[in-house]
Amino acid sequence: MALLNDLINLDLTDATNKIIAEYIWIGGSGMDLRSKARTLTGPVDDPKKLPKWNYDGSSTGQAPGEDSEVILYPQAIFKDPFRRGNNILVICDAYTPAGEPIPTNKRCAAAKIFSDPKVEKEVPWYGIEQEYTLLQKEVNWPVGWPLGGFPGPQGPYYCGIGADKAFGRDIVDAHYKACLYAGVNISGINGEVMPGQWEFQVGPSVGISAGDELWVARYILERITEIAGVVVSFDPKPIPGDWNGAGAHTNYSTKSMREDGGYEVILKAIEKLSHKHKEHIAAYGEGNERRLTGRHETADINTFLWGVANRGASIRVGRDTEKDGKGYFEDRRPASNMDPYVVTSMIAETTIL
């Protein structure tokens, strides 16, 4: 095993000018990540300099067998924390051979919204709070929970420490450092209300990069849990009953909101969001109705509420934002399995366009 580890950790930098590029894309479910690697001459730091590639879309639920070729367009590059050196992770989106985005490619439409001059002028910032649950592989039950049983009630676990309160911290810390190494703008981590549930935050990130960074952070987390023999779940309500669900609260501001007089801009944006509540809910993740019940720090799925410092609201405005008269707000509706390309671009479209 020592020799195997030595080989896995081989630094290729002095031996060759070749690098390994891991091309990453989103599969047919809209939530499953896929990847494969190729050898290129490096180093490379611009996705435009990377070649397009293809894959068998009939094996990912994205194309029929008789016309199965799907083309990968490289869009963003991150340093590879697993292979290190000059090796890279490449976020791609997927197109037909004719150059049309396939139905599960949500990045293409988002990029169009973010390249609109009105949106570009407002420099939209996002901070996404990604909650997730770590599960024991064979039994699909949260780590730290007794098999077939339940831990003590919620209360001591949120930001808790100790072997009886925090389960899986080694995975969480490994992910934190790997994201920093990769160049993801990860801004923090914490243990969540339900034991075995954790959160990391990505941002502030501008425009389309928020989606790229969250997807690569999810990819890195999946790879680390693969090594650890644990399953990561992005289900918005992994355990029924009196346990918190998992969300992806999305913090948002525009240039106008961050400047003096921004509070009025925030209030207008919230009003616009209230008129499109149903459309946003429909796009904010599958199974969200099991989470947005009006309990466990949520607003009911059919009700639009906003408030200052209210964690039971659809939209929460922070005390500092109210006091300063400018700042940001938090959309608490997105589920943990939401597509960040969809959510971030939809918020920009509703509030700016």
CSV table of C-alpha atoms in Angstrom, one decimal:
chain,number,residue,atom,x,y,z
A,1,MET,CA,0.0,0.0,0.0
A,2,ALA,CA,2.9,2.4,0.7
A,3,LEU,CA,4.2,1.9,-2.8
A,4,LEU,CA,0.7,2.5,-4.2
A,5,ASN,CA,0.4,5.7,-2.3
A,6,ASP,CA,3.9,6.8,-3.5
A,7,LEU,CA,2.8,6.2,-7.1
A,8,ILE,CA,-0.6,8.0,-6.6
A,9,ASN,CA,1.3,11.0,-5.2
A,10,LEU,CA,4.0,11.1,-7.9
A,11,ASP,CA,4.9,14.6,-8.9
A,12,LEU,CA,5.1,14.7,-12.7
A,13,THR,CA,6.3,18.3,-12.9
A,14,ASP,CA,10.1,17.5,-13.3
A,15,ALA,CA,9.6,14.4,-15.4
A,16,THR,CA,7.4,15.6,-18.2
A,17,ASN,CA,5.6,18.6,-19.7
A,18,LYS,CA,2.4,16.5,-19.9
A,19,ILE,CA,-0.5,17.2,-17.5
A,20,ILE,CA,-3.7,15.3,-16.7
A,21,ALA,CA,-6.9,17.2,-17.3
A,22,GLU,CA,-10.0,15.8,-15.6
A,23,TYR,CA,-13.1,16.9,-17.6
A,24,ILE,CA,-16.2,17.2,-15.4
A,25,TRP,CA,-19.8,17.5,-16.5
A,26,ILE,CA,-23.3,17.1,-15.2
A,27,GLY,CA,-25.1,13.9,-16.1
A,28,GLY,CA,-28.7,13.1,-17.1
A,29,SER,CA,-30.3,13.4,-13.7
A,30,GLY,CA,-29.1,17.0,-13.4
A,31,MET,CA,-27.4,16.2,-10.1
A,32,ASP,CA,-25.0,13.3,-11.0
A,33,LEU,CA,-21.5,14.4,-11.8
A,34,ARG,CA,-19.4,12.6,-14.3
A,35,SER,CA,-15.7,12.9,-15.2
A,36,LYS,CA,-12.9,11.4,-17.3
A,37,ALA,CA,-9.3,12.3,-17.7
A,38,ARG,CA,-7.0,13.0,-20.7
A,39,THR,CA,-3.3,13.8,-21.2
A,40,LEU,CA,-2.4,17.3,-22.6
A,41,THR,CA,0.7,19.4,-23.0
A,42,GLY,CA,0.8,21.9,-20.1
A,43,PRO,CA,0.6,24.0,-18.1
A,44,VAL,CA,-2.8,25.3,-19.2
A,45,ASP,CA,-4.7,28.1,-17.3
A,46,ASP,CA,-7.2,29.3,-20.0
A,47,PRO,CA,-10.2,27.0,-20.8
A,48,LYS,CA,-10.2,28.5,-24.3
A,49,LYS,CA,-6.9,26.8,-24.9
A,50,LEU,CA,-8.3,23.4,-24.0
A,51,PRO,CA,-9.7,21.0,-26.7
A,52,LYS,CA,-13.4,20.1,-26.8
A,53,TRP,CA,-14.0,16.4,-26.1
A,54,ASN,CA,-16.9,14.0,-26.4
A,55,TYR,CA,-18.6,11.2,-24.4
A,56,ASP,CA,-21.3,8.6,-24.8
A,57,GLY,CA,-24.5,10.4,-23.9
A,58,SER,CA,-26.5,7.1,-24.1
A,59,SER,CA,-24.7,5.9,-21.0
A,60,THR,CA,-25.6,9.1,-19.0
A,61,GLY,CA,-29.2,9.4,-20.0
A,62,GLN,CA,-28.5,12.4,-22.3
A,63,ALA,CA,-28.6,10.9,-25.8
A,64,PRO,CA,-30.1,8.0,-27.7
A,65,GLY,CA,-27.9,5.0,-28.6
A,66,GLU,CA,-28.2,5.6,-32.3
A,67,ASP,CA,-26.9,9.2,-32.0
A,68,SER,CA,-25.0,9.1,-28.7
A,69,GLU,CA,-22.1,11.6,-29.1
A,70,VAL,CA,-22.2,14.6,-26.8
A,71,ILE,CA,-19.6,17.3,-27.0
A,72,LEU,CA,-17.9,18.8,-24.0
A,73,TYR,CA,-16.9,22.5,-24.1
A,74,PRO,CA,-14.3,23.4,-21.4
A,75,GLN,CA,-15.6,26.5,-19.4
A,76,ALA,CA,-13.5,26.8,-16.2
A,77,ILE,CA,-10.2,25.5,-14.9
A,78,PHE,CA,-9.3,24.6,-11.2
A,79,LYS,CA,-6.1,23.1,-9.8
A,80,ASP,CA,-6.5,19.4,-9.1
A,81,PRO,CA,-6.1,18.7,-5.4
A,82,PHE,CA,-5.9,15.0,-5.9
A,83,ARG,CA,-3.1,14.8,-8.5
A,84,ARG,CA,-1.6,18.2,-7.7
A,85,GLY,CA,1.3,19.6,-9.7
A,86,ASN,CA,0.1,21.3,-12.9
A,87,ASN,CA,-2.8,18.9,-13.3
A,88,ILE,CA,-6.3,20.5,-13.6
A,89,LEU,CA,-10.0,20.0,-13.0
A,90,VAL,CA,-12.1,21.3,-15.9
A,91,ILE,CA,-15.7,22.3,-15.6
A,92,CYS,CA,-17.5,21.6,-18.9
A,93,ASP,CA,-21.0,22.0,-20.3
A,94,ALA,CA,-22.5,19.7,-23.0
A,95,TYR,CA,-23.7,20.3,-26.6
A,96,THR,CA,-24.9,18.3,-29.5
A,97,PRO,CA,-22.4,17.8,-32.4
A,98,ALA,CA,-24.4,20.6,-34.2
A,99,GLY,CA,-23.5,23.0,-31.3
A,100,GLU,CA,-26.9,23.1,-29.6
A,101,PRO,CA,-26.9,22.9,-25.8
A,102,ILE,CA,-28.4,19.6,-24.6
A,103,PRO,CA,-31.5,19.9,-22.3
A,104,THR,CA,-29.5,19.2,-19.1
A,105,ASN,CA,-27.0,22.0,-20.0
A,106,LYS,CA,-28.3,24.8,-17.7
A,107,ARG,CA,-25.0,26.7,-17.8
A,108,CYS,CA,-25.5,28.0,-21.4
A,109,ALA,CA,-28.8,29.8,-20.6
A,110,ALA,CA,-27.3,31.2,-17.4
A,111,ALA,CA,-24.3,32.5,-19.2
A,112,LYS,CA,-26.6,34.4,-21.6
A,113,ILE,CA,-28.3,36.1,-18.7
A,114,PHE,CA,-25.0,37.0,-17.0
A,115,SER,CA,-23.6,38.4,-20.2
A,116,ASP,CA,-26.6,40.8,-20.6
A,117,PRO,CA,-25.2,44.4,-20.4
A,118,LYS,CA,-27.8,45.3,-17.7
A,119,VAL,CA,-26.7,42.3,-15.5
A,120,GLU,CA,-23.0,42.9,-16.1
A,121,LYS,CA,-23.3,46.5,-15.1
A,122,GLU,CA,-24.8,45.4,-11.7
A,123,VAL,CA,-21.9,42.9,-11.0
A,124,PRO,CA,-24.1,40.4,-9.1
A,125,TRP,CA,-22.4,38.7,-6.1
A,126,TYR,CA,-23.5,35.4,-4.8
A,127,GLY,CA,-22.7,33.5,-1.6
A,128,ILE,CA,-24.2,30.0,-1.6
A,129,GLU,CA,-24.6,27.9,1.6
A,130,GLN,CA,-24.4,24.3,0.5
A,131,GLU,CA,-25.8,21.9,3.1
A,132,TYR,CA,-25.3,18.1,2.8
A,133,THR,CA,-25.6,14.9,4.8
A,134,LEU,CA,-23.0,12.2,5.2
A,135,LEU,CA,-24.4,8.7,5.0
A,136,GLN,CA,-23.0,5.3,6.0
A,137,LYS,CA,-22.5,3.5,2.7
A,138,GLU,CA,-24.1,0.1,3.2
A,139,VAL,CA,-27.2,1.2,5.1
A,140,ASN,CA,-27.9,4.7,3.8
A,141,TRP,CA,-28.2,6.1,7.3
A,142,PRO,CA,-26.4,9.2,8.6
A,143,VAL,CA,-22.9,8.8,10.0
A,144,GLY,CA,-22.8,8.8,13.8
A,145,TRP,CA,-26.3,7.5,14.0
A,146,PRO,CA,-26.9,4.1,15.7
A,147,LEU,CA,-27.9,1.5,13.1
A,148,GLY,CA,-31.7,1.4,12.9
A,149,GLY,CA,-31.9,3.9,15.7
A,150,PHE,CA,-31.8,7.7,16.3
A,151,PRO,CA,-29.4,10.0,18.2
A,152,GLY,CA,-30.6,12.4,20.8
A,153,PRO,CA,-32.8,15.3,19.6
A,154,GLN,CA,-31.5,18.3,17.8
A,155,GLY,CA,-29.8,21.1,19.8
A,156,PRO,CA,-26.2,20.2,20.6
A,157,TYR,CA,-25.1,19.4,17.1
A,158,TYR,CA,-25.2,22.8,15.3
A,159,CYS,CA,-21.5,24.0,15.3
A,160,GLY,CA,-21.0,21.3,17.9
A,161,ILE,CA,-17.7,19.7,18.9
A,162,GLY,CA,-16.9,16.4,20.5
A,163,ALA,CA,-17.2,12.7,19.4
A,164,ASP,CA,-20.8,12.5,20.4
A,165,LYS,CA,-21.9,15.7,18.4
A,166,ALA,CA,-19.7,16.0,15.3
A,167,PHE,CA,-19.6,13.1,12.9
A,168,GLY,CA,-17.3,13.2,9.8
A,169,ARG,CA,-15.2,16.3,10.5
A,170,ASP,CA,-12.1,14.8,8.8
A,171,ILE,CA,-14.0,14.7,5.5
A,172,VAL,CA,-15.3,18.2,6.0
A,173,ASP,CA,-11.8,19.6,6.8
A,174,ALA,CA,-10.2,17.7,3.9
A,175,HIS,CA,-12.8,19.2,1.6
A,176,TYR,CA,-12.3,22.7,2.9
A,177,LYS,CA,-8.5,22.5,2.2
A,178,ALA,CA,-8.9,20.8,-1.1
A,179,CYS,CA,-11.3,23.6,-2.3
A,180,LEU,CA,-8.9,26.3,-1.2
A,181,TYR,CA,-6.1,24.5,-3.1
A,182,ALA,CA,-8.2,24.2,-6.2
A,183,GLY,CA,-8.9,27.9,-6.2
A,184,VAL,CA,-12.6,27.7,-5.2
A,185,ASN,CA,-13.7,30.8,-3.3
A,186,ILE,CA,-14.9,28.7,-0.3
A,187,SER,CA,-15.5,31.0,2.6
A,188,GLY,CA,-16.3,28.7,5.5
A,189,ILE,CA,-17.8,25.4,6.9
A,190,ASN,CA,-19.9,24.5,9.9
A,191,GLY,CA,-21.7,21.6,11.5
A,192,GLU,CA,-25.5,21.7,10.9
A,193,VAL,CA,-28.6,21.3,13.1
A,194,MET,CA,-29.1,17.6,12.2
A,195,PRO,CA,-26.2,15.3,13.3
A,196,GLY,CA,-24.2,14.0,10.3
A,197,GLN,CA,-25.2,17.1,8.3
A,198,TRP,CA,-22.7,19.8,7.4
A,199,GLU,CA,-22.5,23.0,5.3
A,200,PHE,CA,-19.9,24.8,3.3
A,201,GLN,CA,-20.2,28.3,1.8
A,202,VAL,CA,-18.9,29.4,-1.7
A,203,GLY,CA,-18.6,33.1,-2.4
A,204,PRO,CA,-18.8,35.9,-2.8
A,205,SER,CA,-18.5,34.9,-6.5
A,206,VAL,CA,-19.6,37.1,-9.4
A,207,GLY,CA,-22.1,35.9,-12.0
A,208,ILE,CA,-21.6,32.5,-13.7
A,209,SER,CA,-18.5,31.7,-11.6
A,210,ALA,CA,-20.8,31.1,-8.6
A,211,GLY,CA,-22.2,28.1,-10.4
A,212,ASP,CA,-18.8,26.8,-11.7
A,213,GLU,CA,-17.3,27.0,-8.2
A,214,LEU,CA,-20.2,25.3,-6.5
A,215,TRP,CA,-20.3,22.5,-9.0
A,216,VAL,CA,-16.5,21.9,-8.7
A,217,ALA,CA,-16.8,22.0,-4.9
A,218,ARG,CA,-19.5,19.4,-5.1
A,219,TYR,CA,-17.3,17.3,-7.3
A,220,ILE,CA,-14.3,17.5,-4.9
A,221,LEU,CA,-16.7,16.5,-2.0
A,222,GLU,CA,-17.9,13.5,-3.9
A,223,ARG,CA,-14.4,12.4,-4.6
A,224,ILE,CA,-13.3,12.8,-1.0
A,225,THR,CA,-16.3,10.8,0.3
A,226,GLU,CA,-15.5,8.1,-2.3
A,227,ILE,CA,-12.0,7.8,-0.8
A,228,ALA,CA,-13.5,7.7,2.7
A,229,GLY,CA,-16.1,5.1,1.9
A,230,VAL,CA,-19.0,7.4,2.8
A,231,VAL,CA,-21.9,8.6,0.7
A,232,VAL,CA,-22.8,12.3,0.4
A,233,SER,CA,-26.5,13.1,0.0
A,234,PHE,CA,-27.9,16.4,-1.3
A,235,ASP,CA,-31.5,15.3,-0.6
A,236,PRO,CA,-33.4,18.2,0.9
A,237,LYS,CA,-35.0,16.1,3.6
A,238,PRO,CA,-32.9,12.9,4.0
A,239,ILE,CA,-34.6,11.9,7.3
A,240,PRO,CA,-38.4,12.4,7.7
A,241,GLY,CA,-39.8,13.7,11.0
A,242,ASP,CA,-38.4,16.2,13.5
A,243,TRP,CA,-35.1,16.7,11.8
A,244,ASN,CA,-33.9,19.7,9.8
A,245,GLY,CA,-33.8,19.5,6.0
A,246,ALA,CA,-30.9,20.5,3.8
A,247,GLY,CA,-30.9,23.7,1.8
A,248,ALA,CA,-28.7,25.9,-0.4
A,249,HIS,CA,-29.5,29.4,0.9
A,250,THR,CA,-28.4,31.9,-1.7
A,251,ASN,CA,-27.1,35.3,-0.6
A,252,TYR,CA,-27.3,37.9,-3.3
A,253,SER,CA,-26.4,41.6,-3.9
A,254,THR,CA,-26.0,43.9,-6.9
A,255,LYS,CA,-23.8,47.0,-7.2
A,256,SER,CA,-26.8,49.2,-6.6
A,257,MET,CA,-27.7,47.2,-3.4
A,258,ARG,CA,-24.2,47.6,-2.1
A,259,GLU,CA,-24.1,51.3,-2.6
A,260,ASP,CA,-25.7,54.1,-0.5
A,261,GLY,CA,-29.5,53.9,-0.9
A,262,GLY,CA,-29.2,50.2,-1.6
A,263,TYR,CA,-31.9,49.2,0.9
A,264,GLU,CA,-34.6,50.6,-1.3
A,265,VAL,CA,-33.2,48.6,-4.3
A,266,ILE,CA,-33.3,45.5,-2.1
A,267,LEU,CA,-37.0,46.1,-1.2
A,268,LYS,CA,-37.9,46.5,-4.8
A,269,ALA,CA,-36.0,43.2,-5.7
A,270,ILE,CA,-37.9,41.4,-2.9
A,271,GLU,CA,-41.2,42.6,-4.3
A,272,LYS,CA,-40.3,41.4,-7.8
A,273,LEU,CA,-39.3,38.0,-6.3
A,274,SER,CA,-42.7,37.8,-4.5
A,275,HIS,CA,-44.5,38.0,-7.9
A,276,LYS,CA,-42.5,35.1,-9.3
A,277,HIS,CA,-42.6,32.9,-6.2
A,278,LYS,CA,-44.2,29.8,-7.9
A,279,GLU,CA,-41.8,29.9,-10.9
A,280,HIS,CA,-38.8,30.1,-8.5
A,281,ILE,CA,-40.0,27.3,-6.3
A,282,ALA,CA,-40.5,25.1,-9.4
A,283,ALA,CA,-36.8,25.6,-10.3
A,284,TYR,CA,-35.3,25.5,-6.8
A,285,GLY,CA,-34.7,21.7,-6.5
A,286,GLU,CA,-36.6,18.4,-6.4
A,287,GLY,CA,-38.3,17.2,-3.2
A,288,ASN,CA,-38.3,20.8,-1.8
A,289,GLU,CA,-41.9,20.3,-0.6
A,290,ARG,CA,-40.6,17.9,2.0
A,291,ARG,CA,-38.3,20.6,3.4
A,292,LEU,CA,-40.3,23.8,3.0
A,293,THR,CA,-43.1,23.0,5.6
A,294,GLY,CA,-43.0,26.1,7.7
A,295,ARG,CA,-41.1,24.2,10.4
A,296,HIS,CA,-37.3,23.7,11.0
A,297,GLU,CA,-36.3,27.2,10.0
A,298,THR,CA,-38.3,27.3,6.7
A,299,ALA,CA,-41.3,29.2,5.3
A,300,ASP,CA,-44.2,27.1,3.9
A,301,ILE,CA,-43.6,26.3,0.2
A,302,ASN,CA,-46.8,28.0,-0.9
A,303,THR,CA,-46.2,31.2,1.1
A,304,PHE,CA,-43.9,34.1,0.3
A,305,LEU,CA,-42.6,35.8,3.4
A,306,TRP,CA,-39.7,38.2,4.0
A,307,GLY,CA,-38.3,39.6,7.2
A,308,VAL,CA,-35.3,41.1,8.9
A,309,ALA,CA,-33.3,38.3,10.7
A,310,ASN,CA,-36.2,35.9,10.3
A,311,ARG,CA,-35.0,32.4,9.5
A,312,GLY,CA,-38.6,31.3,9.0
A,313,ALA,CA,-39.0,33.5,6.0
A,314,SER,CA,-38.5,32.9,2.3
A,315,ILE,CA,-36.2,35.9,2.1
A,316,ARG,CA,-34.1,37.1,5.0
A,317,VAL,CA,-32.5,40.5,5.3
A,318,GLY,CA,-29.7,40.8,7.8
A,319,ARG,CA,-29.7,43.3,10.7
A,320,ASP,CA,-26.5,44.9,9.4
A,321,THR,CA,-28.1,45.5,6.0
A,322,GLU,CA,-31.1,47.2,7.6
A,323,LYS,CA,-28.8,49.3,9.8
A,324,ASP,CA,-26.4,50.3,7.1
A,325,GLY,CA,-29.2,50.9,4.5
A,326,LYS,CA,-27.3,48.8,2.0
A,327,GLY,CA,-26.0,45.3,1.5
A,328,TYR,CA,-27.5,41.9,0.5
A,329,PHE,CA,-30.3,39.5,1.2
A,330,GLU,CA,-30.6,35.8,1.5
A,331,ASP,CA,-33.0,33.6,-0.5
A,332,ARG,CA,-33.7,30.7,1.8
A,333,ARG,CA,-35.9,28.7,-0.6
A,334,PRO,CA,-33.4,26.8,-2.7
A,335,ALA,CA,-33.0,23.1,-1.8
A,336,SER,CA,-29.6,21.4,-1.3
A,337,ASN,CA,-30.0,19.7,-4.7
A,338,MET,CA,-30.6,22.9,-6.7
A,339,ASP,CA,-28.7,23.7,-9.8
A,340,PRO,CA,-26.7,26.8,-9.0
A,341,TYR,CA,-26.7,27.9,-12.7
A,342,VAL,CA,-30.5,27.9,-12.6
A,343,VAL,CA,-30.9,29.6,-9.2
A,344,THR,CA,-28.3,32.3,-9.6
A,345,SER,CA,-29.3,33.3,-13.1
A,346,MET,CA,-33.0,33.2,-12.2
A,347,ILE,CA,-32.5,35.6,-9.3
A,348,ALA,CA,-30.6,38.0,-11.6
A,349,GLU,CA,-33.2,37.7,-14.3
A,350,THR,CA,-36.1,38.4,-11.9
A,351,THR,CA,-34.5,41.3,-10.0
A,352,ILE,CA,-32.5,43.0,-12.8
A,353,LEU,CA,-34.1,42.2,-16.2
